[in-house]
mmCIF file of C-alpha atoms and ligand atoms in Angstrom:
data_model
loop_
_atom_site.group_PDB
_atom_site.id
_atom_site.type_symbol
_atom_site.label_atom_id
_atom_site.label_comp_id
_atom_site.label_asym_id
_atom_site.label_seq_id
_atom_site.Cartn_x
_atom_site.Cartn_y
_atom_site.Cartn_z
ATOM 1 C CA UNK A 1 44.470 58.185 92.220
ATOM 2 C CA UNK A 2 47.451 60.452 92.238
ATOM 3 C CA UNK A 3 47.917 63.420 89.998
ATOM 4 C CA UNK A 4 51.351 64.130 88.574
ATOM 5 C CA UNK A 5 53.047 67.263 87.328
ATOM 6 C CA UNK A 6 55.857 66.727 84.822
ATOM 7 C CA UNK A 7 58.281 69.573 84.139
ATOM 8 C CA UNK A 8 58.640 69.609 80.346
ATOM 9 C CA UNK A 9 60.340 73.000 80.156
ATOM 10 C CA UNK A 10 60.932 75.586 82.858
ATOM 11 C CA UNK A 11 63.356 78.187 81.493
ATOM 12 C CA UNK A 12 62.033 81.695 82.026
ATOM 13 C CA UNK A 13 61.686 84.327 79.294
ATOM 14 C CA UNK A 14 63.484 82.279 76.618
ATOM 15 C CA UNK A 15 64.440 78.653 76.098
ATOM 16 C CA UNK A 16 67.809 77.970 77.694
ATOM 17 C CA UNK A 17 70.744 75.659 77.013
ATOM 18 C CA UNK A 18 69.273 72.918 79.194
ATOM 19 C CA UNK A 19 65.523 73.535 79.041
ATOM 20 C CA UNK A 20 62.692 74.573 76.778
ATOM 21 C CA UNK A 21 60.627 77.562 77.863
ATOM 22 C CA UNK A 22 57.498 77.113 79.994
ATOM 23 C CA UNK A 23 55.661 73.831 79.502
ATOM 24 C CA UNK A 24 54.240 71.427 82.075
ATOM 25 C CA UNK A 25 52.100 68.305 81.842
ATOM 26 C CA UNK A 26 49.473 67.316 84.409
ATOM 27 C CA UNK A 27 48.371 63.686 84.204
ATOM 28 C CA UNK A 28 45.783 61.701 86.095
ATOM 29 C CA UNK A 29 44.580 58.116 85.686
ATOM 30 C CA UNK A 30 40.852 57.881 86.332
ATOM 31 C CA UNK A 31 39.014 54.957 87.937
ATOM 32 C CA UNK A 32 38.644 53.285 84.533
ATOM 33 C CA UNK A 33 42.393 53.335 83.949
ATOM 34 C CA UNK A 34 42.311 56.064 81.304
ATOM 35 C CA UNK A 35 45.137 58.575 81.694
ATOM 36 C CA UNK A 36 44.117 62.174 81.104
ATOM 37 C CA UNK A 37 46.744 64.759 80.208
ATOM 38 C CA UNK A 38 46.683 68.540 80.250
ATOM 39 C CA UNK A 39 49.497 70.719 78.984
ATOM 40 C CA UNK A 40 50.070 73.997 80.820
ATOM 41 C CA UNK A 41 51.714 76.464 78.437
ATOM 42 C CA UNK A 42 53.542 75.525 75.271
ATOM 43 C CA UNK A 43 56.520 77.850 75.164
ATOM 44 C CA UNK A 44 59.385 78.075 72.737
ATOM 45 C CA UNK A 45 61.118 74.736 72.181
ATOM 46 C CA UNK A 46 58.616 72.742 74.253
ATOM 47 C CA UNK A 47 57.176 70.605 71.460
ATOM 48 C CA UNK A 48 60.475 68.682 71.377
ATOM 49 C CA UNK A 49 60.694 67.356 74.945
ATOM 50 C CA UNK A 50 56.902 67.087 75.257
ATOM 51 C CA UNK A 51 57.136 64.129 72.861
ATOM 52 C CA UNK A 52 59.128 62.227 75.504
ATOM 53 C CA UNK A 53 56.080 62.132 77.767
ATOM 54 C CA UNK A 54 53.041 61.871 75.502
ATOM 55 C CA UNK A 55 51.743 62.080 71.960
ATOM 56 C CA UNK A 56 51.151 65.856 71.874
ATOM 57 C CA UNK A 57 48.479 65.431 69.177
ATOM 58 C CA UNK A 58 46.368 63.451 71.644
ATOM 59 C CA UNK A 59 46.516 65.478 74.826
ATOM 60 C CA UNK A 60 43.168 66.273 76.403
ATOM 61 C CA UNK A 61 43.666 70.012 76.692
ATOM 62 C CA UNK A 62 46.156 72.849 76.408
ATOM 63 C CA UNK A 63 45.973 75.730 78.880
ATOM 64 C CA UNK A 64 47.867 78.879 77.913
ATOM 65 C CA UNK A 65 48.495 81.528 80.541
ATOM 66 C CA UNK A 66 49.259 84.413 78.151
ATOM 67 C CA UNK A 67 50.558 85.377 74.755
ATOM 68 C CA UNK A 68 54.276 85.814 75.343
ATOM 69 C CA UNK A 69 56.398 83.513 73.140
ATOM 70 C CA UNK A 70 57.962 81.688 76.085
ATOM 71 C CA UNK A 71 54.421 80.458 76.912
ATOM 72 C CA UNK A 72 52.685 79.973 73.565
ATOM 73 C CA UNK A 73 55.140 79.954 70.650
ATOM 74 C CA UNK A 74 54.818 76.208 70.110
ATOM 75 C CA UNK A 75 51.040 76.243 69.701
ATOM 76 C CA UNK A 76 51.892 76.513 66.017
ATOM 77 C CA UNK A 77 54.297 73.572 66.243
ATOM 78 C CA UNK A 78 51.624 71.353 67.800
ATOM 79 C CA UNK A 79 49.232 72.419 65.043
ATOM 80 C CA UNK A 80 51.778 71.250 62.443
ATOM 81 C CA UNK A 81 52.389 67.987 64.306
ATOM 82 C CA UNK A 82 48.663 67.278 64.616
ATOM 83 C CA UNK A 83 47.965 68.016 60.927
ATOM 84 C CA UNK A 84 50.983 66.380 59.275
ATOM 85 C CA UNK A 85 52.525 64.055 61.861
ATOM 86 C CA UNK A 86 52.034 60.345 62.553
ATOM 87 C CA UNK A 87 48.446 60.691 63.790
ATOM 88 C CA UNK A 88 47.296 62.657 60.730
ATOM 89 C CA UNK A 89 45.274 59.850 59.172
ATOM 90 C CA UNK A 90 43.656 58.854 62.464
ATOM 91 C CA UNK A 91 42.181 62.305 62.875
ATOM 92 C CA UNK A 92 42.178 62.521 66.691
ATOM 93 C CA UNK A 93 39.646 64.907 68.228
ATOM 94 C CA UNK A 94 40.396 68.608 68.285
ATOM 95 C CA UNK A 95 42.241 69.692 71.409
ATOM 96 C CA UNK A 96 40.501 72.085 73.796
ATOM 97 C CA UNK A 97 42.647 75.250 73.947
ATOM 98 C CA UNK A 98 41.936 77.355 77.025
ATOM 99 C CA UNK A 99 43.389 80.792 77.613
ATOM 100 C CA UNK A 100 42.768 84.532 77.534
ATOM 101 C CA UNK A 101 40.549 85.938 74.784
ATOM 102 C CA UNK A 102 42.506 86.254 71.540
ATOM 103 C CA UNK A 103 45.245 83.779 72.414
ATOM 104 C CA UNK A 104 44.334 81.767 69.282
ATOM 105 C CA UNK A 105 45.541 84.689 67.144
ATOM 106 C CA UNK A 106 49.071 83.927 68.260
ATOM 107 C CA UNK A 107 48.947 80.817 66.047
ATOM 108 C CA UNK A 108 48.518 83.007 62.975
ATOM 109 C CA UNK A 109 51.260 85.330 64.186
ATOM 110 C CA UNK A 110 53.653 82.389 64.074
ATOM 111 C CA UNK A 111 52.381 80.682 60.904
ATOM 112 C CA UNK A 112 52.459 83.916 58.920
ATOM 113 C CA UNK A 113 48.758 83.737 57.978
ATOM 114 C CA UNK A 114 46.893 86.328 60.081
ATOM 115 C CA UNK A 115 43.600 84.433 59.589
ATOM 116 C CA UNK A 116 45.054 81.168 60.889
ATOM 117 C CA UNK A 117 43.551 80.227 64.263
ATOM 118 C CA UNK A 118 44.676 76.591 64.207
ATOM 119 C CA UNK A 119 41.018 75.604 63.870
ATOM 120 C CA UNK A 120 41.802 72.138 62.479
ATOM 121 C CA UNK A 121 43.689 71.287 65.658
ATOM 122 C CA UNK A 122 42.215 73.366 68.452
ATOM 123 C CA UNK A 123 38.784 73.930 69.950
ATOM 124 C CA UNK A 124 39.393 77.389 71.407
ATOM 125 C CA UNK A 125 37.541 78.174 74.643
ATOM 126 C CA UNK A 126 38.439 81.638 75.998
ATOM 127 C CA UNK A 127 38.633 82.021 79.768
ATOM 128 C CA UNK A 128 38.293 85.127 81.920
ATOM 129 C CA UNK A 129 38.810 85.843 85.613
ATOM 130 C CA UNK A 130 36.608 83.609 87.764
ATOM 131 C CA UNK A 131 35.655 81.169 85.011
ATOM 132 C CA UNK A 132 35.457 77.513 86.020
ATOM 133 C CA UNK A 133 35.397 74.722 83.444
ATOM 134 C CA UNK A 134 35.967 70.982 83.241
ATOM 135 C CA UNK A 135 37.997 68.642 81.037
ATOM 136 C CA UNK A 136 37.518 64.970 81.935
ATOM 137 C CA UNK A 137 38.407 64.573 85.626
ATOM 138 C CA UNK A 138 39.980 68.042 85.831
ATOM 139 C CA UNK A 139 38.297 71.173 87.130
ATOM 140 C CA UNK A 140 40.027 74.334 85.949
ATOM 141 C CA UNK A 141 39.566 77.790 87.460
ATOM 142 C CA UNK A 142 41.121 80.917 85.961
ATOM 143 C CA UNK A 143 42.181 84.076 87.783
ATOM 144 C CA UNK A 144 43.551 87.351 86.494
ATOM 145 C CA UNK A 145 47.313 87.689 86.832
ATOM 146 C CA UNK A 146 49.365 90.909 86.927
ATOM 147 C CA UNK A 147 51.483 91.015 83.775
ATOM 148 C CA UNK A 148 51.914 93.475 80.871
ATOM 149 C CA UNK A 149 49.559 91.493 78.595
ATOM 150 C CA UNK A 150 46.261 89.728 79.481
ATOM 151 C CA UNK A 151 47.361 86.793 81.620
ATOM 152 C CA UNK A 152 45.753 84.087 83.734
ATOM 153 C CA UNK A 153 46.761 81.888 86.627
ATOM 154 C CA UNK A 154 45.075 78.489 86.896
ATOM 155 C CA UNK A 155 43.847 76.195 89.644
ATOM 156 C CA UNK A 156 43.742 72.647 88.275
ATOM 157 C CA UNK A 157 42.007 70.062 90.467
ATOM 158 C CA UNK A 158 41.370 66.335 90.189
ATOM 159 C CA UNK A 159 40.076 64.285 93.108
ATOM 160 C CA UNK A 160 41.653 65.690 96.248
ATOM 161 C CA UNK A 161 44.641 67.177 94.420
ATOM 162 C CA UNK A 162 44.843 70.829 93.449
ATOM 163 C CA UNK A 163 47.642 72.601 91.595
ATOM 164 C CA UNK A 164 48.083 76.361 91.421
ATOM 165 C CA UNK A 165 50.024 77.457 88.346
ATOM 166 C CA UNK A 166 50.769 81.170 88.527
ATOM 167 C CA UNK A 167 51.735 81.694 84.890
ATOM 168 C CA UNK A 168 53.640 84.978 84.743
ATOM 169 C CA UNK A 169 52.579 87.505 87.345
ATOM 170 C CA UNK A 170 53.715 90.100 89.809
ATOM 171 C CA UNK A 171 52.354 89.507 93.300
ATOM 172 C CA UNK A 172 48.640 90.389 93.214
ATOM 173 C CA UNK A 173 45.453 89.880 95.210
ATOM 174 C CA UNK A 174 43.830 87.605 92.647
ATOM 175 C CA UNK A 175 46.652 85.051 92.617
ATOM 176 C CA UNK A 176 47.176 85.401 96.375
ATOM 177 C CA UNK A 177 43.521 84.402 96.782
ATOM 178 C CA UNK A 178 44.115 81.194 94.858
ATOM 179 C CA UNK A 179 47.179 80.393 96.963
ATOM 180 C CA UNK A 180 45.114 80.816 100.122
ATOM 181 C CA UNK A 181 42.319 78.576 98.853
ATOM 182 C CA UNK A 182 41.827 75.494 101.077
ATOM 183 C CA UNK A 183 43.000 72.292 99.479
ATOM 184 C CA UNK A 184 45.829 73.598 97.287
ATOM 185 C CA UNK A 185 48.417 70.820 97.372
ATOM 186 C CA UNK A 186 51.108 72.095 94.972
ATOM 187 C CA UNK A 187 52.091 75.570 93.813
ATOM 188 C CA UNK A 188 54.033 75.873 90.572
ATOM 189 C CA UNK A 189 55.115 79.464 90.941
ATOM 190 C CA UNK A 190 57.092 81.843 88.804
ATOM 191 C CA UNK A 191 60.113 83.782 89.997
ATOM 192 C CA UNK A 192 61.094 85.598 86.842
ATOM 193 C CA UNK A 193 62.918 88.457 88.518
ATOM 194 C CA UNK A 194 66.425 87.906 89.751
ATOM 195 C CA UNK A 195 68.655 89.726 87.358
ATOM 196 C CA UNK A 196 68.175 93.313 88.576
ATOM 197 C CA UNK A 197 68.053 94.744 92.074
ATOM 198 C CA UNK A 198 65.113 97.018 91.238
ATOM 199 C CA UNK A 199 62.467 95.636 88.949
ATOM 200 C CA UNK A 200 59.499 97.332 87.274
ATOM 201 C CA UNK A 201 56.112 96.484 88.814
ATOM 202 C CA UNK A 202 53.437 94.418 87.121
ATOM 203 C CA UNK A 203 55.666 91.824 85.447
ATOM 204 C CA UNK A 204 57.153 89.054 87.628
ATOM 205 C CA UNK A 205 57.790 87.955 91.204
ATOM 206 C CA UNK A 206 61.208 87.342 92.698
ATOM 207 C CA UNK A 207 61.973 84.437 95.010
ATOM 208 C CA UNK A 208 61.083 86.427 98.116
ATOM 209 C CA UNK A 209 57.677 87.452 96.769
ATOM 210 C CA UNK A 210 56.918 83.939 95.555
ATOM 211 C CA UNK A 211 57.869 82.410 98.913
ATOM 212 C CA UNK A 212 55.631 84.862 100.754
ATOM 213 C CA UNK A 213 52.751 84.086 98.396
ATOM 214 C CA UNK A 214 53.229 80.333 98.842
ATOM 215 C CA UNK A 215 53.213 80.762 102.623
ATOM 216 C CA UNK A 216 49.572 81.855 102.345
ATOM 217 C CA UNK A 217 48.823 78.201 101.729
ATOM 218 C CA UNK A 218 48.984 76.121 104.850
ATOM 219 C CA UNK A 219 50.106 72.874 103.266
ATOM 220 C CA UNK A 220 51.043 73.290 99.611
ATOM 221 C CA UNK A 221 54.434 72.226 98.307
ATOM 222 C CA UNK A 222 56.237 74.848 96.203
ATOM 223 C CA UNK A 223 58.042 74.279 92.922
ATOM 224 C CA UNK A 224 59.899 77.416 91.809
ATOM 225 C CA UNK A 225 59.933 77.934 88.051
ATOM 226 C CA UNK A 226 60.468 80.491 85.272
ATOM 227 C CA UNK A 227 63.830 81.651 86.567
ATOM 228 C CA UNK A 228 65.274 83.550 83.589
ATOM 229 C CA UNK A 229 67.255 81.269 81.316
ATOM 230 C CA UNK A 230 70.469 83.267 81.873
ATOM 231 C CA UNK A 231 70.211 83.430 85.686
ATOM 232 C CA UNK A 232 71.660 81.083 88.350
ATOM 233 C CA UNK A 233 68.481 79.826 90.068
ATOM 234 C CA UNK A 234 70.029 78.922 93.436
ATOM 235 C CA UNK A 235 69.809 82.420 95.044
ATOM 236 C CA UNK A 236 66.145 82.587 93.984
ATOM 237 C CA UNK A 237 65.510 79.254 95.686
ATOM 238 C CA UNK A 238 67.195 80.503 98.862
ATOM 239 C CA UNK A 239 64.904 83.553 98.843
ATOM 240 C CA UNK A 240 61.806 81.393 98.413
ATOM 241 C CA UNK A 241 62.842 78.939 101.125
ATOM 242 C CA UNK A 242 62.986 81.720 103.686
ATOM 243 C CA UNK A 243 59.171 81.621 103.610
ATOM 244 C CA UNK A 244 58.428 78.186 102.119
ATOM 245 C CA UNK A 245 61.090 75.890 103.606
ATOM 246 C CA UNK A 246 60.346 72.859 101.461
ATOM 247 C CA UNK A 247 60.543 74.708 98.142
ATOM 248 C CA UNK A 248 62.399 73.057 95.246
ATOM 249 C CA UNK A 249 63.461 74.244 91.809
ATOM 250 C CA UNK A 250 61.667 73.000 88.717
ATOM 251 C CA UNK A 251 63.969 70.800 86.660
ATOM 252 C CA UNK A 252 63.166 69.424 83.195
ATOM 253 C CA UNK A 253 62.109 65.790 83.259
ATOM 254 C CA UNK A 254 61.201 65.709 86.935
ATOM 255 C CA UNK A 255 57.770 64.649 88.103
ATOM 256 C CA UNK A 256 55.953 65.826 91.234
ATOM 257 C CA UNK A 257 53.021 63.802 92.559
ATOM 258 C CA UNK A 258 50.471 65.877 94.446
HETATM 259 ZN ZN1 LIG B 1 57.353 84.134 80.719
HETATM 260 ZN ZN1 LIG B 2 55.182 86.772 80.142
#
């Protein structure tokens, strides 16, 4: 049974003219023919295109890497869709929401009610470095990323397929360790830095750093994402390919089997 990654939105830092901000869907049909779907990040604008690929109110889990708007702003939009949209009267089960401690407060930040945690829609399950949990056929492992706010990278496995999603991170030992883990088949890696020659530490990788990180994996394919929405991504791809020759750019609507 293959596992598929769909690029819902891949613009870095803000939504762009041709893409929502960070949002990806991982889907897997189990032996009984049921298709399970996880959403990785739900950044600004993502609730729109996500509806092309699934009923967002019925996904099996939402994983949020960190609290920046380009990764979690549309948690509030999914809450509205789940409570008032077409599936309202069918009352689908609450959606597991996995992410760093406190990420559920971002829903109230957006809705304007500080006490709002989206509790009618989400079953919040905080994750910390090293935590391993399961949703249906998926095993999910979290690792600390290197970013200005609490941030996680995720390993998502089903069957023999394993995806590393870096979230937002500078190069760091914790995420390197996931990349070097045996069995990683696809790396969805961020390259948020391209627009300055000298960048502050502890925020993002550039294409060179991401390519070097991906090379720690013997066999994983690399999809380069989170290039800033105002940046030409081609030079970043060239940098990454110097170390990971098969690397490709994330493009909205494309699917990668792994
Ligand atoms: Zn970001
Ligand atoms: Zn960020």
